[in-house]
PDB file of C-alpha atoms in Angstrom:
ATOM      1  CA  UNK A   1     100.806  83.393  99.743  1.00 60.00           C
ATOM      2  CA  UNK A   2     100.073  81.294 103.048  1.00 72.00           C
ATOM      3  CA  UNK A   3      98.437  77.888 102.789  1.00 75.00           C
ATOM      4  CA  UNK A   4      94.948  77.820 102.278  1.00 79.00           C
ATOM      5  CA  UNK A   5      95.264  81.012  99.758  1.00 84.00           C
ATOM      6  CA  UNK A   6      94.175  80.949  95.868  1.00 88.00           C
ATOM      7  CA  UNK A   7      97.617  80.716  93.738  1.00 86.00           C
ATOM      8  CA  UNK A   8      98.913  84.225  92.755  1.00 85.00           C
ATOM      9  CA  UNK A   9      98.132  83.617  88.909  1.00 88.00           C
ATOM     10  CA  UNK A  10      94.394  82.830  89.669  1.00 91.00           C
ATOM     11  CA  UNK A  11      92.025  85.754  88.915  1.00 90.00           C
ATOM     12  CA  UNK A  12      88.419  84.902  89.494  1.00 91.00           C
ATOM     13  CA  UNK A  13      87.297  87.365  86.424  1.00 93.00           C
ATOM     14  CA  UNK A  14      89.563  85.817  83.827  1.00 91.00           C
ATOM     15  CA  UNK A  15      89.395  82.083  85.103  1.00 91.00           C
ATOM     16  CA  UNK A  16      85.846  81.506  86.532  1.00 92.00           C
ATOM     17  CA  UNK A  17      85.347  79.587  89.653  1.00 93.00           C
ATOM     18  CA  UNK A  18      88.515  77.753  91.425  1.00 92.00           C
ATOM     19  CA  UNK A  19      89.503  74.304  90.394  1.00 91.00           C
ATOM     20  CA  UNK A  20      91.799  72.972  92.456  1.00 91.00           C
ATOM     21  CA  UNK A  21      92.960  70.331  89.608  1.00 92.00           C
ATOM     22  CA  UNK A  22      94.078  73.224  87.728  1.00 92.00           C
ATOM     23  CA  UNK A  23      97.474  75.054  87.069  1.00 91.00           C
ATOM     24  CA  UNK A  24      96.873  78.630  86.808  1.00 90.00           C
ATOM     25  CA  UNK A  25     100.713  79.526  85.972  1.00 85.00           C
ATOM     26  CA  UNK A  26     102.185  80.104  82.661  1.00 86.00           C
ATOM     27  CA  UNK A  27     101.420  77.406  80.238  1.00 87.00           C
ATOM     28  CA  UNK A  28     104.127  75.295  78.690  1.00 87.00           C
ATOM     29  CA  UNK A  29     104.313  72.394  76.315  1.00 90.00           C
ATOM     30  CA  UNK A  30     103.118  69.288  77.780  1.00 89.00           C
ATOM     31  CA  UNK A  31     105.631  66.470  78.965  1.00 89.00           C
ATOM     32  CA  UNK A  32     104.634  64.310  76.141  1.00 91.00           C
ATOM     33  CA  UNK A  33     104.996  66.861  73.500  1.00 93.00           C
ATOM     34  CA  UNK A  34     108.451  67.810  74.345  1.00 92.00           C
ATOM     35  CA  UNK A  35     111.536  66.383  72.176  1.00 94.00           C
ATOM     36  CA  UNK A  36     114.609  64.556  73.701  1.00 93.00           C
ATOM     37  CA  UNK A  37     116.858  67.604  72.954  1.00 93.00           C
ATOM     38  CA  UNK A  38     114.587  70.090  74.452  1.00 92.00           C
ATOM     39  CA  UNK A  39     114.290  67.804  77.559  1.00 92.00           C
ATOM     40  CA  UNK A  40     116.964  69.948  79.817  1.00 92.00           C
ATOM     41  CA  UNK A  41     115.489  73.278  78.977  1.00 93.00           C
ATOM     42  CA  UNK A  42     112.109  72.000  79.855  1.00 90.00           C
ATOM     43  CA  UNK A  43     113.101  70.846  82.990  1.00 90.00           C
ATOM     44  CA  UNK A  44     115.111  73.941  83.712  1.00 91.00           C
ATOM     45  CA  UNK A  45     111.829  75.937  83.347  1.00 89.00           C
ATOM     46  CA  UNK A  46     109.963  73.859  86.210  1.00 88.00           C
ATOM     47  CA  UNK A  47     109.538  75.590  89.586  1.00 87.00           C
ATOM     48  CA  UNK A  48     111.472  73.271  91.947  1.00 89.00           C
ATOM     49  CA  UNK A  49     110.670  74.676  95.190  1.00 89.00           C
ATOM     50  CA  UNK A  50     108.644  72.529  97.870  1.00 89.00           C
ATOM     51  CA  UNK A  51     105.687  74.756  97.516  1.00 85.00           C
ATOM     52  CA  UNK A  52     105.540  74.351  93.722  1.00 86.00           C
ATOM     53  CA  UNK A  53     106.076  70.253  94.069  1.00 90.00           C
ATOM     54  CA  UNK A  54     103.088  70.288  96.813  1.00 88.00           C
ATOM     55  CA  UNK A  55     101.208  71.633  94.065  1.00 87.00           C
ATOM     56  CA  UNK A  56     101.877  69.203  91.578  1.00 90.00           C
ATOM     57  CA  UNK A  57     100.966  66.289  94.054  1.00 93.00           C
ATOM     58  CA  UNK A  58      97.821  68.478  95.423  1.00 91.00           C
ATOM     59  CA  UNK A  59      96.423  68.936  91.494  1.00 92.00           C
ATOM     60  CA  UNK A  60      97.290  65.245  90.883  1.00 94.00           C
ATOM     61  CA  UNK A  61      95.294  64.134  94.067  1.00 94.00           C
ATOM     62  CA  UNK A  62      92.023  66.574  92.849  1.00 94.00           C
ATOM     63  CA  UNK A  63      92.491  65.258  89.361  1.00 94.00           C
ATOM     64  CA  UNK A  64      92.026  61.741  90.404  1.00 94.00           C
ATOM     65  CA  UNK A  65      89.060  62.685  93.074  1.00 93.00           C
ATOM     66  CA  UNK A  66      87.418  64.622  90.239  1.00 92.00           C
ATOM     67  CA  UNK A  67      87.992  61.478  87.746  1.00 93.00           C
ATOM     68  CA  UNK A  68      87.275  58.509  90.110  1.00 92.00           C
ATOM     69  CA  UNK A  69      85.855  59.647  93.456  1.00 90.00           C
ATOM     70  CA  UNK A  70      83.288  62.513  92.922  1.00 89.00           C
ATOM     71  CA  UNK A  71      81.449  61.201  89.657  1.00 90.00           C
ATOM     72  CA  UNK A  72      77.738  60.445  90.680  1.00 91.00           C
ATOM     73  CA  UNK A  73      77.813  56.865  89.733  1.00 91.00           C
ATOM     74  CA  UNK A  74      81.684  55.911  90.999  1.00 88.00           C
ATOM     75  CA  UNK A  75      82.928  52.277  90.163  1.00 91.00           C
ATOM     76  CA  UNK A  76      85.060  50.212  92.118  1.00 94.00           C
ATOM     77  CA  UNK A  77      88.112  50.833  90.846  1.00 93.00           C
ATOM     78  CA  UNK A  78      89.250  53.797  92.956  1.00 93.00           C
ATOM     79  CA  UNK A  79      89.361  51.413  95.728  1.00 95.00           C
ATOM     80  CA  UNK A  80      91.378  48.979  93.896  1.00 96.00           C
ATOM     81  CA  UNK A  81      93.677  51.328  93.249  1.00 96.00           C
ATOM     82  CA  UNK A  82      93.793  52.604  96.908  1.00 96.00           C
ATOM     83  CA  UNK A  83      94.338  48.505  97.883  1.00 98.00           C
ATOM     84  CA  UNK A  84      97.325  48.360  94.903  1.00 98.00           C
ATOM     85  CA  UNK A  85      98.952  51.349  96.247  1.00 97.00           C
ATOM     86  CA  UNK A  86      99.355  49.819  99.700  1.00 98.00           C
ATOM     87  CA  UNK A  87      99.998  46.671  98.663  1.00 98.00           C
ATOM     88  CA  UNK A  88     103.197  47.952  96.561  1.00 98.00           C
ATOM     89  CA  UNK A  89     103.990  50.505  99.696  1.00 98.00           C
ATOM     90  CA  UNK A  90     103.986  47.683 102.072  1.00 97.00           C
ATOM     91  CA  UNK A  91     106.085  45.614  99.806  1.00 96.00           C
ATOM     92  CA  UNK A  92     108.556  48.187  99.369  1.00 97.00           C
ATOM     93  CA  UNK A  93     109.113  48.700 102.896  1.00 97.00           C
ATOM     94  CA  UNK A  94     109.415  45.304 104.093  1.00 95.00           C
ATOM     95  CA  UNK A  95     111.340  44.067 101.046  1.00 95.00           C
ATOM     96  CA  UNK A  96     114.628  43.588 103.355  1.00 91.00           C
ATOM     97  CA  UNK A  97     112.904  41.236 105.497  1.00 90.00           C
ATOM     98  CA  UNK A  98     110.985  39.438 102.468  1.00 88.00           C
ATOM     99  CA  UNK A  99     114.198  38.851 100.712  1.00 87.00           C
ATOM    100  CA  UNK A 100     115.406  36.562 103.144  1.00 84.00           C
ATOM    101  CA  UNK A 101     112.643  33.911 102.553  1.00 81.00           C
ATOM    102  CA  UNK A 102     113.396  33.478  98.576  1.00 81.00           C
ATOM    103  CA  UNK A 103     113.296  30.036  97.709  1.00 80.00           C
ATOM    104  CA  UNK A 104     116.510  28.668  96.167  1.00 76.00           C
ATOM    105  CA  UNK A 105     117.268  25.809  94.323  1.00 74.00           C
ATOM    106  CA  UNK A 106     120.376  24.127  95.140  1.00 72.00           C
ATOM    107  CA  UNK A 107     121.274  21.369  92.801  1.00 61.00           C
TER     108      UNK A 107
END
């Protein structure tokens, strides 16, 4: 499978039109329904190679796109989400410089 190809599990006769926000692999229990005792086994069943991790982020991005950016009447929420995400990102990369500017009370 090369970059840009459909997943190996995707079958157009079974699944219909391709949706980049959908996982076409074998179904498993959702994370919210996993019991604490089964958590290790659940993580053990996950595919941990770089391609699978990239697929997780790609599906998350497309789900966000379908929910916030692609509806006919999109609101202002996605723009604020991007702005807040940028603020958090730049705060974390500049935290080493910002922590020296704290105000302390000496008494």
